[in-house]
Coordinates of C-alpha atoms and ligand atoms in Angstrom, one line a residue:
X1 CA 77.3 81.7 121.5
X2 CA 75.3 79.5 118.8
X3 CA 74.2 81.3 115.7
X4 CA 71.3 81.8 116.3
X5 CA 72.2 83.6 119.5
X6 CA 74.3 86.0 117.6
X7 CA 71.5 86.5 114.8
X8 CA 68.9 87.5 117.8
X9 CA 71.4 90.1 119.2
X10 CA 71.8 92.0 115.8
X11 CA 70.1 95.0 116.2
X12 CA 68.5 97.1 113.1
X13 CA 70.6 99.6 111.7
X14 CA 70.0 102.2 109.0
X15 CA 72.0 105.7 108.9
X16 CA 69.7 108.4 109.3
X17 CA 73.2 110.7 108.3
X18 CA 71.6 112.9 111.4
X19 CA 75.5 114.0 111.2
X20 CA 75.3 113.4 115.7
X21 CA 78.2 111.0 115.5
X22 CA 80.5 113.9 113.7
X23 CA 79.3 116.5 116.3
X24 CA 79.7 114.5 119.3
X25 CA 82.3 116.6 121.5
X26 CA 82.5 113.4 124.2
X27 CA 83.5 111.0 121.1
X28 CA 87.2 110.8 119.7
X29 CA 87.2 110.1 115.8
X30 CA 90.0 107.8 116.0
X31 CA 92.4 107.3 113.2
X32 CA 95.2 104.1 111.8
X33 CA 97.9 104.7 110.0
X34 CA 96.1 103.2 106.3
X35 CA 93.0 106.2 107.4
X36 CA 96.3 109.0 108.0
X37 CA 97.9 108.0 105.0
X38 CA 94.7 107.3 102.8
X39 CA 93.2 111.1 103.7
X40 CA 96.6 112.2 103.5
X41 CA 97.1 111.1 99.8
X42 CA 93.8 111.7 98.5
X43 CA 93.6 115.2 99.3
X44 CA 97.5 116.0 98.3
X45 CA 98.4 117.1 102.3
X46 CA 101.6 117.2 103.2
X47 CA 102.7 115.9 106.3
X48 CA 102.8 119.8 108.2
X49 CA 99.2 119.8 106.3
X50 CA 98.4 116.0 107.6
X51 CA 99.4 117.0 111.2
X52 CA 97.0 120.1 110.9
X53 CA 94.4 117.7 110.6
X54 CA 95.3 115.9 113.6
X55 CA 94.9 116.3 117.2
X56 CA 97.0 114.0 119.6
X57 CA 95.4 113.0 123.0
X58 CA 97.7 111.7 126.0
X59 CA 96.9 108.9 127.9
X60 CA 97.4 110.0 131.1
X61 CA 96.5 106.5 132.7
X62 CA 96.4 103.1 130.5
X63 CA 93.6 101.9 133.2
X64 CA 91.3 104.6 132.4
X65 CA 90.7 104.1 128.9
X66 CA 87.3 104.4 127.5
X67 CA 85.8 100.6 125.9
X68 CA 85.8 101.4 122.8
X69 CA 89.4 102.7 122.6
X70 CA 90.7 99.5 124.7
X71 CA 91.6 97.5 121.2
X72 CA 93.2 101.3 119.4
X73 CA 97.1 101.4 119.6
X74 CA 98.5 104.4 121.1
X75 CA 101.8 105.5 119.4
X76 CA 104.5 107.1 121.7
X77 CA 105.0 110.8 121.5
X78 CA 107.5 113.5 123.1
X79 CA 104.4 114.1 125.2
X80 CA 103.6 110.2 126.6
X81 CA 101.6 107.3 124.7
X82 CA 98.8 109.7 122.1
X83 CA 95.3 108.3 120.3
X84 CA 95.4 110.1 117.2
X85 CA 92.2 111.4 116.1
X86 CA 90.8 113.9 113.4
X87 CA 91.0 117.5 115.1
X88 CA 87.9 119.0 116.4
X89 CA 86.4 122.7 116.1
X90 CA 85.7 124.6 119.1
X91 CA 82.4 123.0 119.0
X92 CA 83.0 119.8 119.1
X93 CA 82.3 119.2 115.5
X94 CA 84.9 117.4 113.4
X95 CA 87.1 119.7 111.1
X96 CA 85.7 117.4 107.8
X97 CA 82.2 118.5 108.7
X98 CA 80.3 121.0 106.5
X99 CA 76.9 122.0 106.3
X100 CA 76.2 118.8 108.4
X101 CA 78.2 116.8 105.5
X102 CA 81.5 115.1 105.4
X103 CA 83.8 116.4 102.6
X104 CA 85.5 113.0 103.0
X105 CA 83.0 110.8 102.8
X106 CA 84.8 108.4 100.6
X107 CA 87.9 108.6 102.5
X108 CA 86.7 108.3 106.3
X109 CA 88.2 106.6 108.7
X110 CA 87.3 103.0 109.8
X111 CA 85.7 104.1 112.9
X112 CA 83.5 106.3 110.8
X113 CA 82.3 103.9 108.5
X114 CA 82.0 101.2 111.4
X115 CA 80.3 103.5 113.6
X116 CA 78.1 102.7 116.3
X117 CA 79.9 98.9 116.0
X118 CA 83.1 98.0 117.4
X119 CA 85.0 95.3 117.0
X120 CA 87.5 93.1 119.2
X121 CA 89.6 90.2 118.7
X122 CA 90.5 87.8 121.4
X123 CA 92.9 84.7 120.1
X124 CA 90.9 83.1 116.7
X125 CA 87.5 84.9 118.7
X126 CA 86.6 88.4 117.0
X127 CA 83.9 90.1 118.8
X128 CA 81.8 92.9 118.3
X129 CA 79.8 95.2 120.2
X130 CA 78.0 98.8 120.3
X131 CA 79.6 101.7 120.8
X132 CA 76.6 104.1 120.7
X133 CA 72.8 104.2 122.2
X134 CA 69.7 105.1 120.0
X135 CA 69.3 108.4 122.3
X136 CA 72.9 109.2 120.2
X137 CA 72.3 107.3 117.0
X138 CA 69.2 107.4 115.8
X139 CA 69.9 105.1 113.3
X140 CA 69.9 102.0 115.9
X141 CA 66.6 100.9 115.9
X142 CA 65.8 101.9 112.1
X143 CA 65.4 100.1 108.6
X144 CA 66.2 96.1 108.4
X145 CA 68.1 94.1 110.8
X146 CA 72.0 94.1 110.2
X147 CA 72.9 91.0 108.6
X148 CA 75.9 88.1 110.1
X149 CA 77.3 88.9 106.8
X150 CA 77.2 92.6 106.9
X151 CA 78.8 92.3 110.7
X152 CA 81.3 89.7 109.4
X153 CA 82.7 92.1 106.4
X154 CA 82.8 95.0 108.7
X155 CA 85.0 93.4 111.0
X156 CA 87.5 92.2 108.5
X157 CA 87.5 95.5 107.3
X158 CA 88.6 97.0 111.1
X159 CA 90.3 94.8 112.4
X160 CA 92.5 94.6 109.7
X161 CA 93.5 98.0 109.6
X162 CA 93.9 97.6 113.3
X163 CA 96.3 95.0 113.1
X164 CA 98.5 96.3 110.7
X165 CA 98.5 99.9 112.9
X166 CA 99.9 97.6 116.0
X167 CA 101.9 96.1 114.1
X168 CA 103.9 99.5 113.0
X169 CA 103.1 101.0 116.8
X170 CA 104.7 97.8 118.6
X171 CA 107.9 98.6 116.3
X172 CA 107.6 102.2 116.7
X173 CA 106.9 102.0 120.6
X174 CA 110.0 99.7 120.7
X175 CA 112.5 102.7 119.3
X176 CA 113.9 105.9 121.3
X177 CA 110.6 108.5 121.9
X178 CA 110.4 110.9 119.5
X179 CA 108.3 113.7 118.1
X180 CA 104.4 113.3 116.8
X181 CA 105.5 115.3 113.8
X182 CA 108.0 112.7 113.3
X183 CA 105.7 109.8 113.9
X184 CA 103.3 111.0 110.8
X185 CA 106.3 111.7 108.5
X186 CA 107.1 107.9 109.4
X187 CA 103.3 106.7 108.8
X188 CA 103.5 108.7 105.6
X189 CA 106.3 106.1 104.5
X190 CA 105.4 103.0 105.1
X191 CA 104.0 101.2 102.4
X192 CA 101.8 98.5 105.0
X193 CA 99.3 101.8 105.1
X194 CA 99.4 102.0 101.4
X195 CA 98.8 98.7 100.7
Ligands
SF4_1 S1 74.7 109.2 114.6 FE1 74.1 107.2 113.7 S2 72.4 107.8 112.3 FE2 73.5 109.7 112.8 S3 75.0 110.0 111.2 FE3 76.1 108.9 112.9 S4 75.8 106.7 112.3 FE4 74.3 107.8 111.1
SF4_2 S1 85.4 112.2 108.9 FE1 83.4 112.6 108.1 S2 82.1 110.9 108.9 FE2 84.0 111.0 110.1 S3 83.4 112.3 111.9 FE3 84.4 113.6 110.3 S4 82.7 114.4 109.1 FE4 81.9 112.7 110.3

């Protein structure tokens, strides 16, 4: 695609901070080990405490696999292959969510603070996309148009931290299964999610 292809496809983006992407009950708020380990420290959790946080979802069938969770490593478990995502309330809402605010703002995950982009890599070829529709962001649509720059830093910023999750998951896929409780005690050591 020439660049000035890829400028006409940026769309306009401005966060309204509607709150809609932290209420969405269809929408898993993925997490890598630097976001686990990052909330973790910041907030003094221990790992029963980080696990409390957490909520493990099986992936019944690798060909089934929503888009945007194609390029998100899934760690194995003592109940099969798990995303790990923030826990939900009853609701749907996430468990950081107050009053419509996140008590974490400065600590969110990468998915959070990308939100409605995602970002692939194929080979040298990194790739982006939406992940969202204006009728569920309202922010699509609003303010100035996103810049190649903006886009560019934003998917260093994720696909870094993905890398260095599969990195760690390859490894820890490659050992004898064990528990989830044992894979965030694990996470909670190594220093690539510290770095
Ligand atoms: S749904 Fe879109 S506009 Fe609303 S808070 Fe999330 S990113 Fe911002
Ligand atoms: S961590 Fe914060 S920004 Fe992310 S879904 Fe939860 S409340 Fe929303």
């Amino acid at each position: 695609m020439s660049p000035r292809e890829v400028e006409d496809r940026l769309p306009q983006f401005e966060c309204t901070k509607c709150g809609a992407c932290c209420r969405e009950d269809s929408m898993l708020i993925t997490v890598t080990g630097r976001d686990i380990a990052r909330i973790s420290t910041a907030l003094g959790l221990s790992p029963e405490e980080t696990m409390r946080a957490l909520d493990f979802y099986i992936v019944d069938d690798p060909n089934t696999i929503p888009i945007g969770l194609q390029g998100i490593p899934s760690p194995s478990t003592e109940r099969g292959s798990a995303f790990i995502a923030l826990r939900k309330m009853e609701n749907g809402e996430c468990i950081f969510l107050k009053d419509n605010l996140c008590m974490i703002h400065t600590l969110r995950p990468i998915v959070c603070r990308s939100f409605p982009f995602v970002f692939q890599e194929k080979g040298s070829q990194r790739k982006w996309g939406l992940s969202a529709v204006k009728q569920i962001c309202p922010g699509l649509g609003t303010g100035s148009k996103v810049s190649e720059k903006d886009i560019e830093d934003l998917s260093a910023l994720v696909l870094e931290s993905i890398k260095t999750y599969h990195e760690f998951v390859d490894e820890w896929n490659s050992l004898p299964t064990t528990t989830a409780r044992e894979l965030i005690r694990t996470i909670l050591s190594d220093p690539r999610f510290f770095a």
